Coordinates of C-alpha atoms in Angstrom, one line a residue:
M1 CA 11.3 -6.1 -14.7
A2 CA 9.3 -4.0 -17.1
Q3 CA 5.8 -4.9 -18.2
I4 CA 4.5 -8.4 -18.7
L5 CA 3.6 -8.5 -22.4
A6 CA 2.9 -11.9 -23.9
P7 CA 3.4 -15.6 -23.1
S8 CA 6.2 -17.7 -24.5
T9 CA 5.7 -20.2 -27.3
Q10 CA 7.8 -22.6 -25.2
W11 CA 4.9 -23.1 -22.8
Q12 CA 3.9 -26.2 -24.9
M13 CA 7.3 -27.7 -24.0
R14 CA 8.2 -28.3 -27.6
I15 CA 11.2 -27.3 -29.6
T16 CA 11.8 -27.0 -33.3
K17 CA 14.6 -29.0 -35.0
N18 CA 17.9 -27.3 -34.7
P19 CA 19.6 -26.2 -37.9
A20 CA 22.4 -28.4 -38.9
N21 CA 24.9 -25.5 -38.9
A22 CA 24.2 -24.4 -35.4
S23 CA 27.3 -24.3 -33.3
P24 CA 27.8 -25.4 -29.7
M25 CA 29.3 -23.6 -26.7
T26 CA 32.9 -24.8 -26.2
A27 CA 35.8 -24.1 -23.9
K28 CA 39.1 -22.4 -24.9
M29 CA 41.8 -21.0 -22.8
W30 CA 43.3 -17.5 -22.5
S31 CA 44.5 -15.3 -19.7
S32 CA 41.6 -12.9 -19.1
L33 CA 38.6 -15.0 -18.3
L34 CA 36.8 -13.5 -21.2
L35 CA 34.0 -14.9 -23.4
K36 CA 34.2 -13.9 -27.0
Q37 CA 32.2 -14.7 -30.0
N38 CA 34.1 -16.8 -32.6
K39 CA 34.0 -15.2 -35.9
K40 CA 35.3 -18.2 -37.9
G41 CA 33.2 -20.1 -40.4
S42 CA 30.6 -18.9 -42.8
C43 CA 28.3 -16.0 -42.2
K44 CA 25.4 -18.5 -41.9
S45 CA 26.7 -20.2 -38.8
S46 CA 25.4 -19.4 -35.4
A47 CA 27.7 -17.7 -32.9
K48 CA 30.0 -19.8 -30.8
F49 CA 30.4 -19.0 -27.2
R50 CA 33.9 -19.6 -25.8
V51 CA 35.3 -19.3 -22.3
F52 CA 38.9 -18.4 -21.9
A53 CA 41.1 -19.3 -18.9
V54 CA 44.8 -19.8 -18.2
K55 CA 46.4 -22.9 -19.7
S56 CA 50.0 -23.6 -20.7
D57 CA 49.6 -26.5 -23.2
N58 CA 47.8 -24.8 -26.1
S59 CA 48.2 -27.8 -28.4
T60 CA 46.2 -30.0 -26.0
V61 CA 43.6 -27.3 -25.6
N62 CA 43.2 -26.9 -29.4
R63 CA 42.8 -30.7 -29.9
L64 CA 40.2 -30.8 -27.1
E65 CA 38.3 -27.9 -28.6
N66 CA 38.2 -29.5 -32.0
L67 CA 36.5 -32.6 -30.5
L68 CA 34.2 -30.6 -28.3
S69 CA 33.0 -28.5 -31.3
L70 CA 32.7 -31.6 -33.5
D71 CA 29.4 -31.6 -35.4
I72 CA 28.2 -35.2 -35.5
T73 CA 24.9 -34.4 -37.4
P74 CA 26.2 -35.5 -40.9
Y75 CA 27.3 -38.8 -39.6
T76 CA 24.6 -40.1 -37.3
D77 CA 20.9 -39.6 -36.4
K78 CA 21.7 -40.2 -32.8
I79 CA 21.6 -37.2 -30.3
I80 CA 22.8 -36.6 -26.8
A81 CA 20.2 -35.7 -24.2
E82 CA 21.4 -34.2 -20.9
Y83 CA 19.0 -35.2 -18.2
I84 CA 18.8 -32.5 -15.5
W85 CA 17.2 -32.8 -12.1
I86 CA 17.2 -31.0 -8.7
G87 CA 19.3 -32.7 -6.0
G88 CA 18.6 -33.3 -2.3
S89 CA 19.3 -29.7 -1.1
G90 CA 16.5 -28.4 -3.2
I91 CA 18.8 -26.0 -4.9
D92 CA 21.7 -28.1 -6.4
L93 CA 21.4 -29.2 -10.0
R94 CA 22.6 -32.6 -11.2
S95 CA 22.8 -34.0 -14.7
K96 CA 24.0 -36.9 -16.8
S97 CA 24.0 -37.7 -20.5
R98 CA 22.2 -40.3 -22.6
T99 CA 22.3 -41.3 -26.3
I100 CA 18.9 -41.1 -28.0
P101 CA 18.4 -42.9 -31.4
K102 CA 17.0 -39.9 -33.2
P103 CA 16.0 -36.2 -32.7
V104 CA 12.9 -35.6 -30.6
E105 CA 10.4 -32.7 -30.4
H106 CA 8.5 -33.5 -27.2
P107 CA 9.4 -34.9 -23.7
S108 CA 7.0 -37.8 -24.2
E109 CA 9.3 -39.2 -26.9
L110 CA 12.1 -39.7 -24.3
P111 CA 12.6 -42.7 -22.0
K112 CA 12.4 -42.5 -18.3
W113 CA 15.8 -43.0 -16.6
N114 CA 17.2 -43.6 -13.1
Y115 CA 20.0 -42.5 -10.8
D116 CA 21.6 -43.3 -7.4
G117 CA 19.5 -41.2 -5.0
S118 CA 21.8 -42.1 -2.1
S119 CA 24.5 -40.0 -3.7
T120 CA 22.3 -36.9 -3.9
G121 CA 20.7 -37.1 -0.5
Q122 CA 17.4 -38.3 -1.9
A123 CA 17.2 -42.0 -1.1
P124 CA 18.7 -44.5 1.4
G125 CA 21.6 -46.7 0.2
E126 CA 19.6 -49.9 0.6
D127 CA 16.9 -48.6 -1.8
S128 CA 18.6 -45.9 -3.8
E129 CA 17.0 -45.9 -7.2
V130 CA 15.2 -42.7 -8.1
I131 CA 13.3 -42.5 -11.5
L132 CA 13.7 -39.4 -13.8
Y133 CA 10.6 -38.4 -15.8
P134 CA 11.4 -36.1 -18.7
Q135 CA 9.2 -33.0 -18.5
A136 CA 10.6 -30.2 -20.7
I137 CA 13.2 -30.0 -23.4
F138 CA 15.5 -27.2 -24.6
K139 CA 18.2 -27.0 -27.3
D140 CA 21.7 -27.7 -25.9
P141 CA 23.9 -24.6 -26.4
F142 CA 27.0 -26.5 -25.4
R143 CA 26.8 -29.4 -27.8
G144 CA 24.8 -27.8 -30.5
G145 CA 23.2 -29.8 -33.3
N146 CA 20.0 -31.6 -32.4
N147 CA 21.3 -32.3 -28.9
I148 CA 19.0 -31.3 -26.0
L149 CA 18.8 -30.4 -22.4
V150 CA 16.0 -32.3 -20.6
I151 CA 14.4 -30.9 -17.4
C152 CA 13.2 -33.9 -15.3
D153 CA 11.4 -34.4 -12.1
T154 CA 11.9 -37.3 -9.7
Y155 CA 9.9 -40.3 -8.5
T156 CA 10.1 -43.6 -6.6
P157 CA 10.1 -46.8 -8.7
A158 CA 6.4 -47.1 -7.6
G159 CA 5.6 -43.8 -9.3
E160 CA 5.3 -41.6 -6.2
P161 CA 7.0 -38.1 -6.3
I162 CA 9.9 -38.0 -3.9
P163 CA 9.8 -35.2 -1.2
T164 CA 12.2 -32.9 -3.1
N165 CA 10.0 -33.1 -6.3
K166 CA 8.3 -29.7 -6.1
R167 CA 7.4 -29.7 -9.8
H168 CA 4.7 -32.4 -9.3
R169 CA 2.7 -30.3 -6.9
A170 CA 3.1 -27.2 -9.0
A171 CA 1.8 -29.1 -12.1
E172 CA -1.3 -30.1 -10.1
I173 CA -2.1 -26.5 -9.2
F174 CA -1.5 -25.2 -12.7
S175 CA -3.7 -28.0 -14.2
N176 CA -6.6 -26.9 -11.9
K177 CA -9.3 -25.5 -14.2
K178 CA -9.8 -22.4 -12.2
V179 CA -6.1 -21.6 -12.4
A180 CA -5.7 -22.7 -16.1
D181 CA -8.6 -20.5 -17.1
E182 CA -6.8 -17.4 -15.6
V183 CA -3.7 -18.1 -17.7
P184 CA -1.2 -17.0 -15.0
W185 CA 1.9 -15.2 -16.4
Y186 CA 5.2 -14.9 -14.6
G187 CA 8.2 -12.7 -15.1
I188 CA 11.0 -13.7 -12.8
E189 CA 14.1 -11.6 -12.1
Q190 CA 17.0 -13.9 -11.1
E191 CA 19.8 -12.1 -9.3
Y192 CA 23.1 -13.9 -8.7
T193 CA 26.7 -13.2 -7.5
L194 CA 29.9 -14.2 -9.2
L195 CA 32.7 -15.3 -6.8
Q196 CA 36.4 -15.8 -7.3
T197 CA 37.2 -19.5 -7.2
D198 CA 39.7 -19.9 -4.4
V199 CA 38.7 -17.2 -2.0
K200 CA 34.9 -17.2 -2.6
W201 CA 35.0 -13.4 -2.7
P202 CA 33.0 -11.4 -5.3
L203 CA 34.5 -11.1 -8.7
G204 CA 36.4 -7.8 -9.1
W205 CA 36.7 -7.2 -5.4
P206 CA 40.3 -7.0 -3.9
V207 CA 40.9 -10.2 -2.0
G208 CA 40.1 -9.7 1.6
G209 CA 39.1 -6.1 0.9
Y210 CA 36.2 -4.0 -0.3
P211 CA 35.5 -1.9 -3.4
G212 CA 34.1 1.6 -3.1
P213 CA 30.6 2.0 -1.7
Q214 CA 27.5 1.1 -3.8
G215 CA 26.3 3.6 -6.3
P216 CA 28.4 3.6 -9.4
Y217 CA 28.0 -0.2 -10.2
Y218 CA 24.3 -0.6 -11.1
C219 CA 23.9 -1.0 -14.9
A220 CA 27.4 0.5 -15.2
A221 CA 30.2 0.1 -17.8
G222 CA 33.9 0.3 -17.2
A223 CA 36.7 -2.0 -15.9
D224 CA 36.4 -0.4 -12.4
K225 CA 32.7 -0.8 -12.2
S226 CA 31.5 -3.9 -14.2
F227 CA 32.9 -7.4 -13.3
G228 CA 31.7 -10.4 -15.2
R229 CA 29.8 -8.9 -18.1
D230 CA 31.1 -11.5 -20.6
I231 CA 29.6 -14.3 -18.4
S232 CA 26.3 -12.5 -18.3
D233 CA 26.4 -11.9 -22.1
A234 CA 27.3 -15.5 -22.9
H235 CA 24.5 -16.7 -20.6
Y236 CA 22.1 -14.4 -22.3
K237 CA 22.9 -15.7 -25.8
A238 CA 23.0 -19.3 -24.6
C239 CA 19.5 -19.0 -23.1
L240 CA 18.1 -17.6 -26.3
Y241 CA 19.7 -20.4 -28.2
A242 CA 18.2 -22.9 -25.9
G243 CA 14.7 -21.5 -26.3
I244 CA 14.4 -20.1 -22.8
N245 CA 12.2 -17.0 -22.7
V246 CA 14.9 -14.7 -21.3
S247 CA 13.8 -11.1 -21.7
G248 CA 16.8 -9.1 -20.5
T249 CA 19.8 -8.7 -18.2
N250 CA 21.7 -6.0 -16.3
G251 CA 24.4 -5.4 -13.8
E252 CA 23.2 -5.1 -10.2
V253 CA 23.8 -2.7 -7.3
M254 CA 26.5 -4.7 -5.6
P255 CA 29.6 -5.1 -7.8
G256 CA 30.1 -8.6 -9.0
Q257 CA 26.3 -9.2 -8.9
W258 CA 24.1 -9.6 -12.0
E259 CA 20.4 -10.1 -12.9
Y260 CA 18.6 -11.7 -15.8
Q261 CA 14.8 -11.8 -16.4
V262 CA 12.8 -14.8 -17.6
G263 CA 9.3 -14.4 -18.9
P264 CA 6.6 -13.8 -19.4
S265 CA 6.0 -17.6 -19.1
V266 CA 2.7 -19.4 -18.5
G267 CA 2.2 -21.6 -15.5
I268 CA 4.6 -24.5 -15.0
D269 CA 6.9 -23.1 -17.8
A270 CA 8.1 -20.4 -15.5
G271 CA 9.8 -23.0 -13.2
D272 CA 11.1 -25.0 -16.1
H273 CA 12.7 -22.0 -17.8
I274 CA 14.3 -20.7 -14.6
W275 CA 15.8 -24.1 -13.6
C276 CA 17.2 -24.6 -17.1
S277 CA 18.6 -21.1 -17.2
R278 CA 20.3 -21.8 -13.8
Y279 CA 21.8 -25.0 -15.2
I280 CA 23.2 -23.1 -18.2
L281 CA 24.7 -20.5 -15.9
E282 CA 26.3 -23.1 -13.7
R283 CA 27.9 -24.6 -16.8
I284 CA 29.2 -21.3 -18.1
T285 CA 30.7 -20.3 -14.8
E286 CA 32.3 -23.8 -14.5
Q287 CA 34.0 -23.2 -17.9
A288 CA 35.0 -19.6 -16.8
G289 CA 36.5 -20.8 -13.5
V290 CA 34.1 -18.6 -11.6
V291 CA 31.8 -19.7 -8.8
L292 CA 28.1 -19.0 -9.0
S293 CA 26.3 -18.0 -5.8
L294 CA 22.6 -17.8 -5.2
D295 CA 23.0 -16.8 -1.6
P296 CA 20.5 -14.1 -0.7
K297 CA 23.0 -12.1 1.3
P298 CA 26.5 -13.1 0.1
I299 CA 28.2 -10.1 1.8
E300 CA 27.1 -8.9 5.1
G301 CA 26.9 -5.1 5.8
D302 CA 26.0 -2.2 3.6
W303 CA 25.6 -4.3 0.5
N304 CA 22.5 -5.3 -1.4
G305 CA 21.3 -8.9 -1.2
A306 CA 20.2 -11.1 -4.1
G307 CA 16.5 -11.7 -4.7
C308 CA 14.3 -13.4 -7.3
H309 CA 11.5 -10.8 -7.7
T310 CA 8.5 -12.5 -9.2
N311 CA 6.1 -10.5 -11.4
Y312 CA 2.7 -12.1 -11.6
S313 CA -0.6 -11.5 -13.4
T314 CA -3.8 -13.3 -14.3
K315 CA -6.2 -12.9 -17.2
S316 CA -8.5 -10.9 -14.9
M317 CA -5.7 -8.6 -13.8
R318 CA -4.7 -7.9 -17.3
E319 CA -8.3 -6.9 -18.4
D320 CA -10.2 -3.7 -17.7
G321 CA -10.9 -3.4 -14.0
G322 CA -7.9 -5.6 -13.2
F323 CA -6.5 -3.2 -10.5
E324 CA -9.4 -4.3 -8.3
V325 CA -8.5 -7.9 -8.8
I326 CA -4.8 -7.1 -8.0
K327 CA -5.9 -5.5 -4.7
K328 CA -7.9 -8.5 -3.8
A329 CA -4.9 -10.7 -4.6
I330 CA -2.8 -8.5 -2.3
L331 CA -5.3 -9.0 0.5
N332 CA -4.9 -12.7 0.2
L333 CA -1.2 -12.5 0.0
S334 CA -1.1 -10.4 3.2
L335 CA -3.1 -13.1 5.1
R336 CA -0.7 -15.8 4.1
H337 CA 2.5 -13.8 4.5
K338 CA 4.1 -16.3 6.9
E339 CA 3.4 -19.3 4.6
H340 CA 5.0 -17.5 1.7
I341 CA 8.0 -16.3 3.6
S342 CA 8.7 -19.9 4.8
A343 CA 8.7 -21.1 1.2
Y344 CA 10.6 -18.2 -0.4
G345 CA 14.2 -19.3 0.1
E346 CA 16.8 -20.3 2.7
G347 CA 18.6 -17.5 4.5
N348 CA 16.1 -14.9 3.3
E349 CA 16.0 -13.3 6.8
R350 CA 19.5 -12.0 6.2
R351 CA 18.2 -10.2 3.1
L352 CA 14.7 -9.0 4.1
T353 CA 15.8 -6.4 6.7
G354 CA 13.8 -3.4 5.6
K355 CA 17.0 -1.9 4.1
H356 CA 18.6 -2.1 0.6
E357 CA 15.4 -2.0 -1.3
T358 CA 13.6 -4.7 0.8
A359 CA 10.7 -4.8 3.2
S360 CA 11.1 -6.3 6.7
I361 CA 10.6 -10.1 6.7
N362 CA 8.1 -9.7 9.6
T363 CA 5.8 -7.1 8.1
F364 CA 3.7 -7.3 5.0
S365 CA 3.3 -4.1 3.0
W366 CA 2.4 -3.0 -0.5
G367 CA 2.8 0.2 -2.5
V368 CA 2.8 1.8 -5.9
A369 CA 6.3 2.2 -7.3
N370 CA 7.8 1.4 -3.9
R371 CA 10.7 -1.0 -3.9
G372 CA 10.7 -1.1 -0.1
C373 CA 7.4 -3.0 0.0
S374 CA 6.6 -6.7 0.0
I375 CA 4.4 -6.2 -3.0
R376 CA 5.0 -3.5 -5.6
V377 CA 2.5 -2.3 -8.1
G378 CA 3.9 -0.4 -11.1
R379 CA 2.9 3.2 -11.7
E380 CA 1.6 2.2 -15.2
T381 CA -0.6 -0.5 -13.7
E382 CA -2.2 2.1 -11.4
Q383 CA -2.7 4.5 -14.3
K384 CA -4.2 2.0 -16.7
G385 CA -6.2 0.3 -14.0
K386 CA -4.9 -3.2 -15.0
G387 CA -1.6 -5.0 -15.2
Y388 CA 0.5 -7.1 -12.8
L389 CA 2.0 -7.1 -9.3
E390 CA 5.6 -7.7 -8.3
D391 CA 6.3 -10.0 -5.3
R392 CA 9.7 -8.7 -4.0
R393 CA 10.0 -11.2 -1.2
P394 CA 11.5 -14.3 -2.9
A395 CA 15.2 -14.9 -2.4
S396 CA 17.7 -15.6 -5.2
N397 CA 17.8 -19.3 -4.1
M398 CA 14.0 -19.8 -4.1
D399 CA 12.5 -22.8 -5.9
P400 CA 10.4 -21.3 -8.8
Y401 CA 8.1 -24.3 -8.8
I402 CA 7.1 -23.5 -5.2
V403 CA 6.9 -19.7 -5.6
T404 CA 4.8 -19.7 -8.8
A405 CA 2.4 -22.4 -7.6
L406 CA 2.0 -20.7 -4.2
L407 CA 1.1 -17.3 -5.9
A408 CA -1.5 -19.0 -8.0
E409 CA -2.9 -21.0 -5.1
T410 CA -3.1 -18.0 -2.7
T411 CA -4.7 -15.7 -5.2
L412 CA -6.9 -18.0 -7.2
L413 CA -7.8 -21.1 -5.0
W414 CA -7.5 -20.0 -1.4
E415 CA -10.5 -18.1 0.1
P416 CA -10.1 -16.2 3.4
T417 CA -13.0 -15.5 5.7
L418 CA -14.9 -12.3 5.2
E419 CA -13.9 -11.1 8.7
A420 CA -10.2 -11.7 8.0
E421 CA -10.4 -10.0 4.6
A422 CA -12.1 -6.9 6.1
L423 CA -9.5 -6.6 8.9
A424 CA -6.6 -7.0 6.3
A425 CA -8.2 -4.4 4.1
Q426 CA -8.4 -1.9 6.9
K427 CA -4.8 -2.6 8.0
L428 CA -3.4 -2.2 4.5
A429 CA -5.7 0.7 3.6
L430 CA -7.0 -1.3 0.7
N431 CA -10.4 -0.3 -0.5
V432 CA -11.7 -3.4 -2.3

C-alpha cells in the first residue's frame, strides 16, 4: 500500500440515501466468464455489473435478469436489508434478507434479528438462538436502490457476545480514551486467490499443471499473464458503490492471485469495511462460477502466499517526531510477537517461511523498505521522520477485528518493563 492519507467518512457508520436511478449488480450468462458494464439506459444511470457464464436457455436467463434488476423504488418505501455475520469457523460469512418498512441511514434504526446458531457451529441444538446486532450499513450493489448490506455481530439472548464475536472486544479497545485520542488509521491489503470451480486449481492454470515461473504476472496485462481481472474490476466498482473505502487493486505475484486495499479507515471501521468487502467478493465470485480462496499458501512450492498486510499509524506517528513513536511501537510489537502470530490467521506458518517476501514466523524483524521483515517502514517515513508502519505478518484469512485491535492494544495500552524494552532495543538495534 502507498501512504496513509486521510480517514474515511464512513467511519461514522452512516450512508447517504441512494439515488433512485442507481442500478444493482445482476447476473447474466455468456461463455467467457467476463464481467462487463451494461451500457443500456440513460447516461445518468449508474453502471451495472454483470457476470457472464455458460447457459443454454437464454429466454429463462433474460426473464430472471429482468426481475433481478427490477427497481422497486417507485412502487414501495420498503427496502431489503441483507444481514451479514461471521460463522463458526471465524472466516465464513453468512447472510439472510429482511424487509424493512422504509430507508434507514444508521444501524440504530434497524431491528435486532436472530438465526439458528446450531447450523453455523455457534450454538447447541437445544439452545440454538443467536441474536444479530446491526453495527454498520453499506449500500447494496447487487439489489441497488435504497437496499442495504448490514454488518452484524452476534450475542446470546441474554446479551452476552458469543465466543466467535471478535468485533465486541475490538469495539471496547477502540472506545478506550487513550486509543480514541490517537485516532488509529489502518490501511489493509487483502490478497486472495481465484480457483477453478471443479478442480480447485488457480484460475488460468492448466488443470493439474503449472504455468511458467513467477515474474511476468505481477501487475501484468495480457491473456497469458492476467487471469480474473474482470472479477477484480467488478469488485472494485461494487465496493466503491457500497461506500467501502477501497483505495486500489492490483494483480499479484502468483498468477490467479489478486489484491485490493481498503483504507485508510479509523478504528473499528477497518474491520467493518474488510468484512463487507469480503462478502461482496464472495457474491461476485459466486455469480462468476469461480471459487474465492483466502488460504495463506494455496499452492505449495516456489509460489507466493497470500497475506493481509496491515498499515498502521497513530496521531503521534503522523506528527513531527513520529518516527521515534514508530520505533517505540516496533519495540512493543517485538515483545508480543508470539501473541500476534497466534492471532494472525490459520495456516500462516505455511506462508511465513522467510521466502517469497516474508519473514520467518519464528523471528521478529524490522527494516526500512525491506519486504522480508516482520515490520516494514517506508523510505518516505524515514525521510520525513513521521508516517506509518506496515505489519507484514497477518495472513489473508486473518480476522481484521482481531488484528487491528491487537495493534492498538500492543502499541497504545500495553506497557513492557524497562528491562524488557532495553533488551529488545539492543536486539533490534533500535535506538529509542
